[in-house]
PDB file of C-alpha atoms in Angstrom:
ATOM      1  CA  MET A   1       0.448  -0.341  -0.337  1.00  0.00           C
ATOM      2  CA  GLU A   2       1.820   3.144  -1.359  1.00  0.00           C
ATOM      3  CA  THR A   3       1.875   6.134   1.325  1.00  0.00           C
ATOM      4  CA  ASP A   4       3.839   8.741  -0.123  1.00  0.00           C
ATOM      5  CA  PHE A   5       1.586  11.856  -0.724  1.00  0.00           C
ATOM      6  CA  THR A   6       2.948  15.092  -1.370  1.00  0.00           C
ATOM      7  CA  THR A   7       1.289  17.930   1.469  1.00  0.00           C
ATOM      8  CA  ALA A   8       0.420  20.852  -0.403  1.00  0.00           C
ATOM      9  CA  TYR A   9      -1.370  24.348   0.774  1.00  0.00           C
ATOM     10  CA  ILE A  10      -3.091  27.005  -1.580  1.00  0.00           C
ATOM     11  CA  GLY A  11      -5.003  29.280  -2.305  1.00  0.00           C
ATOM     12  CA  LEU A  12      -8.238  30.690  -3.696  1.00  0.00           C
ATOM     13  CA  GLY A  13      -9.586  34.075  -4.458  1.00  0.00           C
ATOM     14  CA  SER A  14     -13.173  35.332  -6.548  1.00  0.00           C
ATOM     15  CA  ASN A  15     -14.199  39.213  -6.710  1.00  0.00           C
ATOM     16  CA  LEU A  16     -15.909  39.036 -10.023  1.00  0.00           C
ATOM     17  CA  GLY A  17     -19.332  37.214  -9.714  1.00  0.00           C
ATOM     18  CA  ASP A  18     -20.536  34.608  -7.514  1.00  0.00           C
ATOM     19  CA  ARG A  19     -18.264  34.847  -5.301  1.00  0.00           C
ATOM     20  CA  ALA A  20     -18.419  31.893  -3.275  1.00  0.00           C
ATOM     21  CA  GLY A  21     -19.790  30.577  -6.243  1.00  0.00           C
ATOM     22  CA  ASN A  22     -16.956  30.138  -8.139  1.00  0.00           C
ATOM     23  CA  LEU A  23     -14.564  28.805  -4.984  1.00  0.00           C
ATOM     24  CA  LEU A  24     -17.396  26.365  -4.175  1.00  0.00           C
ATOM     25  CA  MET A  25     -16.586  25.202  -8.206  1.00  0.00           C
ATOM     26  CA  ALA A  26     -12.526  26.184  -7.835  1.00  0.00           C
ATOM     27  CA  VAL A  27     -12.791  23.326  -4.841  1.00  0.00           C
ATOM     28  CA  ARG A  28     -14.715  21.345  -7.114  1.00  0.00           C
ATOM     29  CA  GLY A  29     -12.674  21.662  -9.415  1.00  0.00           C
ATOM     30  CA  LEU A  30      -9.524  20.498  -7.491  1.00  0.00           C
ATOM     31  CA  MET A  31     -11.208  17.095  -6.278  1.00  0.00           C
ATOM     32  CA  GLU A  32     -12.109  16.706  -9.626  1.00  0.00           C
ATOM     33  CA  ALA A  33      -8.504  17.248 -11.224  1.00  0.00           C
ATOM     34  CA  SER A  34      -7.652  13.836  -8.790  1.00  0.00           C
ATOM     35  CA  LEU A  35      -6.292  16.484  -5.446  1.00  0.00           C
ATOM     36  CA  ASP A  36      -7.345  14.708  -2.764  1.00  0.00           C
ATOM     37  CA  VAL A  37      -8.866  18.060  -0.375  1.00  0.00           C
ATOM     38  CA  CYS A  38      -7.610  17.079   3.878  1.00  0.00           C
ATOM     39  CA  ALA A  39      -8.772  20.680   4.705  1.00  0.00           C
ATOM     40  CA  LEU A  40     -10.714  24.031   4.173  1.00  0.00           C
ATOM     41  CA  SER A  41     -10.421  27.014   5.533  1.00  0.00           C
ATOM     42  CA  ALA A  42     -13.516  28.962   6.671  1.00  0.00           C
ATOM     43  CA  ILE A  43     -14.718  31.920   3.426  1.00  0.00           C
ATOM     44  CA  TYR A  44     -12.376  35.788   4.354  1.00  0.00           C
ATOM     45  CA  GLU A  45     -13.731  38.478   3.020  1.00  0.00           C
ATOM     46  CA  THR A  46     -11.032  40.826   2.008  1.00  0.00           C
ATOM     47  CA  GLU A  47     -10.591  44.249   0.473  1.00  0.00           C
ATOM     48  CA  PRO A  48      -8.645  44.231  -2.349  1.00  0.00           C
ATOM     49  CA  VAL A  49      -4.900  44.191  -1.880  1.00  0.00           C
ATOM     50  CA  ASP A  50      -2.529  45.351  -6.023  1.00  0.00           C
ATOM     51  CA  ILE A  51      -5.512  45.443  -7.961  1.00  0.00           C
ATOM     52  CA  ASP A  52      -7.553  47.536  -8.747  1.00  0.00           C
ATOM     53  CA  SER A  53     -11.383  47.070  -8.328  1.00  0.00           C
ATOM     54  CA  GLU A  54     -14.370  48.183  -5.686  1.00  0.00           C
ATOM     55  CA  VAL A  55     -15.607  44.772  -5.245  1.00  0.00           C
ATOM     56  CA  ASP A  56     -13.987  43.080  -2.602  1.00  0.00           C
ATOM     57  CA  PHE A  57     -12.557  39.197  -2.762  1.00  0.00           C
ATOM     58  CA  LEU A  58     -13.543  36.118  -1.117  1.00  0.00           C
ATOM     59  CA  ASN A  59     -10.776  33.903   0.152  1.00  0.00           C
ATOM     60  CA  MET A  60      -9.725  30.609   2.036  1.00  0.00           C
ATOM     61  CA  ALA A  61      -7.099  27.776   1.252  1.00  0.00           C
ATOM     62  CA  ALA A  62      -7.280  23.938   1.170  1.00  0.00           C
ATOM     63  CA  GLU A  63      -4.611  21.734   2.285  1.00  0.00           C
ATOM     64  CA  ILE A  64      -3.642  19.579  -0.931  1.00  0.00           C
ATOM     65  CA  ARG A  65      -2.601  15.378  -0.157  1.00  0.00           C
ATOM     66  CA  VAL A  66      -0.836  14.558  -4.313  1.00  0.00           C
ATOM     67  CA  ARG A  67       1.133  11.134  -4.837  1.00  0.00           C
ATOM     68  CA  GLN A  68       2.700  11.084  -7.803  1.00  0.00           C
ATOM     69  CA  VAL A  69       2.522  14.496  -9.175  1.00  0.00           C
ATOM     70  CA  SER A  70       5.133  17.734  -9.459  1.00  0.00           C
ATOM     71  CA  ALA A  71       4.534  20.620  -8.401  1.00  0.00           C
ATOM     72  CA  THR A  72       5.019  21.891 -11.694  1.00  0.00           C
ATOM     73  CA  GLN A  73       1.538  19.590 -12.533  1.00  0.00           C
ATOM     74  CA  MET A  74      -0.214  20.696 -10.147  1.00  0.00           C
ATOM     75  CA  MET A  75       0.310  24.584 -11.574  1.00  0.00           C
ATOM     76  CA  ALA A  76      -0.669  23.255 -15.090  1.00  0.00           C
ATOM     77  CA  ARG A  77      -3.852  22.463 -12.931  1.00  0.00           C
ATOM     78  CA  LEU A  78      -4.756  24.855 -11.021  1.00  0.00           C
ATOM     79  CA  LEU A  79      -4.658  27.167 -14.356  1.00  0.00           C
ATOM     80  CA  ARG A  80      -6.875  25.147 -16.444  1.00  0.00           C
ATOM     81  CA  ILE A  81      -9.381  24.578 -13.441  1.00  0.00           C
ATOM     82  CA  GLU A  82      -9.056  28.929 -13.513  1.00  0.00           C
ATOM     83  CA  TYR A  83      -9.929  28.936 -17.252  1.00  0.00           C
ATOM     84  CA  LEU A  84     -12.925  26.633 -16.926  1.00  0.00           C
ATOM     85  CA  LEU A  85     -13.898  29.062 -13.934  1.00  0.00           C
ATOM     86  CA  GLY A  86     -13.922  32.350 -16.964  1.00  0.00           C
ATOM     87  CA  ARG A  87     -10.443  33.839 -15.860  1.00  0.00           C
ATOM     88  CA  LYS A  88      -8.788  34.102 -18.641  1.00  0.00           C
ATOM     89  CA  ASP A  89      -5.756  37.082 -17.969  1.00  0.00           C
ATOM     90  CA  LYS A  90      -3.680  35.802 -15.795  1.00  0.00           C
ATOM     91  CA  SER A  91      -2.207  39.478 -15.127  1.00  0.00           C
ATOM     92  CA  LEU A  92      -2.051  40.284 -11.642  1.00  0.00           C
ATOM     93  CA  MET A  93      -3.637  43.877 -11.562  1.00  0.00           C
ATOM     94  CA  ARG A  94      -6.936  42.144 -12.765  1.00  0.00           C
ATOM     95  CA  PRO A  95     -10.091  40.861 -10.564  1.00  0.00           C
ATOM     96  CA  ARG A  96     -11.074  37.667 -11.774  1.00  0.00           C
ATOM     97  CA  THR A  97     -13.490  34.743 -11.105  1.00  0.00           C
ATOM     98  CA  VAL A  98     -11.072  32.849  -9.582  1.00  0.00           C
ATOM     99  CA  ASP A  99      -7.453  33.276  -9.084  1.00  0.00           C
ATOM    100  CA  LEU A 100      -5.589  29.863  -7.788  1.00  0.00           C
ATOM    101  CA  ASP A 101      -2.121  30.111  -6.540  1.00  0.00           C
ATOM    102  CA  ILE A 102       0.173  26.950  -4.348  1.00  0.00           C
ATOM    103  CA  LEU A 103       1.238  29.074  -1.204  1.00  0.00           C
ATOM    104  CA  PHE A 104       2.866  25.445  -0.174  1.00  0.00           C
ATOM    105  CA  PHE A 105       4.150  23.000  -2.706  1.00  0.00           C
ATOM    106  CA  GLY A 106       5.398  20.033   0.618  1.00  0.00           C
ATOM    107  CA  ASP A 107       9.258  21.838   1.482  1.00  0.00           C
ATOM    108  CA  MET A 108       9.977  22.664  -1.536  1.00  0.00           C
ATOM    109  CA  HIS A 109      11.842  25.986  -2.985  1.00  0.00           C
ATOM    110  CA  ILE A 110      10.882  26.446  -7.208  1.00  0.00           C
ATOM    111  CA  HIS A 111      12.246  29.609  -8.207  1.00  0.00           C
ATOM    112  CA  THR A 112      11.443  29.300 -12.210  1.00  0.00           C
ATOM    113  CA  GLU A 113       9.666  31.148 -14.817  1.00  0.00           C
ATOM    114  CA  PHE A 114       6.590  29.346 -14.697  1.00  0.00           C
ATOM    115  CA  LEU A 115       6.135  28.078 -10.325  1.00  0.00           C
ATOM    116  CA  THR A 116       7.843  29.534  -7.356  1.00  0.00           C
ATOM    117  CA  LEU A 117       7.857  28.672  -4.780  1.00  0.00           C
ATOM    118  CA  PRO A 118       6.767  28.562  -1.319  1.00  0.00           C
ATOM    119  CA  HIS A 119       4.687  31.683  -2.918  1.00  0.00           C
ATOM    120  CA  PRO A 120       6.316  34.341  -2.394  1.00  0.00           C
ATOM    121  CA  ARG A 121       3.861  37.564  -1.336  1.00  0.00           C
ATOM    122  CA  LEU A 122       1.969  34.956   0.984  1.00  0.00           C
ATOM    123  CA  HIS A 123       4.348  36.224   4.176  1.00  0.00           C
ATOM    124  CA  LEU A 124       2.915  40.154   3.150  1.00  0.00           C
ATOM    125  CA  ARG A 125      -0.614  39.137   2.250  1.00  0.00           C
ATOM    126  CA  LYS A 126      -3.044  39.231   5.344  1.00  0.00           C
ATOM    127  CA  PHE A 127      -5.336  37.871   2.795  1.00  0.00           C
ATOM    128  CA  VAL A 128      -3.847  34.458   2.588  1.00  0.00           C
ATOM    129  CA  LEU A 129      -2.544  34.703   6.229  1.00  0.00           C
ATOM    130  CA  CYS A 130      -5.858  34.570   8.223  1.00  0.00           C
ATOM    131  CA  PRO A 131      -7.838  30.964   6.637  1.00  0.00           C
ATOM    132  CA  LEU A 132      -4.277  29.393   6.294  1.00  0.00           C
ATOM    133  CA  ALA A 133      -3.528  30.012   9.421  1.00  0.00           C
ATOM    134  CA  GLU A 134      -6.587  29.195  10.408  1.00  0.00           C
ATOM    135  CA  ILE A 135      -5.772  25.013   9.484  1.00  0.00           C
ATOM    136  CA  ALA A 136      -1.985  25.148   9.474  1.00  0.00           C
ATOM    137  CA  PRO A 137      -1.001  27.909  12.291  1.00  0.00           C
ATOM    138  CA  ASP A 138       1.733  25.805  13.049  1.00  0.00           C
ATOM    139  CA  LEU A 139       3.280  25.374   9.519  1.00  0.00           C
ATOM    140  CA  VAL A 140       6.662  25.824   9.587  1.00  0.00           C
ATOM    141  CA  HIS A 141       8.120  28.728   6.508  1.00  0.00           C
ATOM    142  CA  PRO A 142      10.520  26.648   5.128  1.00  0.00           C
ATOM    143  CA  ILE A 143      12.467  29.918   4.052  1.00  0.00           C
ATOM    144  CA  LEU A 144      11.716  32.269   7.130  1.00  0.00           C
ATOM    145  CA  HIS A 145      11.575  29.160   9.886  1.00  0.00           C
ATOM    146  CA  LYS A 146       8.882  30.761  11.279  1.00  0.00           C
ATOM    147  CA  SER A 147       4.887  29.089  11.502  1.00  0.00           C
ATOM    148  CA  ILE A 148       1.975  31.121  10.121  1.00  0.00           C
ATOM    149  CA  SER A 149       0.709  31.843  13.225  1.00  0.00           C
ATOM    150  CA  ASP A 150       4.605  34.135  13.834  1.00  0.00           C
ATOM    151  CA  ILE A 151       4.380  35.533  10.802  1.00  0.00           C
ATOM    152  CA  LEU A 152       0.009  36.676  10.400  1.00  0.00           C
ATOM    153  CA  ALA A 153       1.280  38.425  14.348  1.00  0.00           C
ATOM    154  CA  ASP A 154       4.436  39.457  12.511  1.00  0.00           C
ATOM    155  CA  VAL A 155       2.632  41.104   9.210  1.00  0.00           C
ATOM    156  CA  ASP A 156       2.737  44.835   8.601  1.00  0.00           C
ATOM    157  CA  ASP A 157      -0.764  43.959   6.501  1.00  0.00           C
ATOM    158  CA  HIS A 158      -3.901  46.983   7.302  1.00  0.00           C
ATOM    159  CA  THR A 159      -6.091  45.826   4.801  1.00  0.00           C
ATOM    160  CA  GLU A 160      -9.483  44.270   6.585  1.00  0.00           C
ATOM    161  CA  VAL A 161      -9.361  40.051   6.828  1.00  0.00           C
ATOM    162  CA  LYS A 162     -12.781  39.459   8.342  1.00  0.00           C
ATOM    163  CA  ARG A 163     -14.873  36.258   8.382  1.00  0.00           C
ATOM    164  CA  TRP A 164     -17.490  36.135   5.715  1.00  0.00           C
ATOM    165  CA  ALA A 165     -20.942  35.867   7.148  1.00  0.00           C
ATOM    166  CA  PRO A 166     -23.321  35.788   4.060  1.00  0.00           C
ATOM    167  CA  ASN A 167     -26.358  35.857   7.023  1.00  0.00           C
ATOM    168  CA  ALA A 168     -25.477  38.879   8.406  1.00  0.00           C
ATOM    169  CA  VAL A 169     -25.731  40.563   5.169  1.00  0.00           C
ATOM    170  CA  ILE A 170     -28.656  39.378   4.089  1.00  0.00           C
ATOM    171  CA  ALA A 171     -30.907  40.174   7.326  1.00  0.00           C
ATOM    172  CA  ALA A 172     -28.728  43.903   8.006  1.00  0.00           C
ATOM    173  CA  GLU A 173     -30.479  44.787   4.519  1.00  0.00           C
ATOM    174  CA  LEU A 174     -33.951  42.942   4.961  1.00  0.00           C
ATOM    175  CA  GLU A 175     -33.291  44.841   8.298  1.00  0.00           C
ATOM    176  CA  ALA A 176     -32.635  48.551   6.029  1.00  0.00           C
ATOM    177  CA  MET A 177     -35.874  47.650   3.833  1.00  0.00           C
ATOM    178  CA  ASN A 178     -38.742  46.851   7.049  1.00  0.00           C
ATOM    179  CA  ALA A 179     -36.945  49.983   8.789  1.00  0.00           C
TER     180      ALA A 179
END
């Protein structure tokens, strides 16, 4: 019985269209791409960072286990999921239906034109760190040698990141209509 696997962490985000539906479809896409989804964070609503958009993002993190899949192969699968969910432009400064990023792939260090691991900006962004800290607070960054919870505690990012509560939004809208 084969038990050799790699644990990877993926950041998921959406700020176009049905943001929650896009995240759900992305998780389904991960499973259909033969990626074993072991854990999912809650969904967080976050301000756009480095993107010209008035619409907030919904973000989450996933823990994935893979066998006989390289980091490059995983990235290719993520790009295909993005494409199938309507993302045609991979430029950084644009709103997106879905954005899937490999944050960690085991403790691998990679720097190519196609892929950099660990993700080069994850330690600077609360919208990545908050959901990741929920599912892997003790995960140690292989370059910074700090846990995700410690990196989050020290991050110099003052954007608002809050747990998404869609029922609270609906209740507030109903209350405003009845006032």
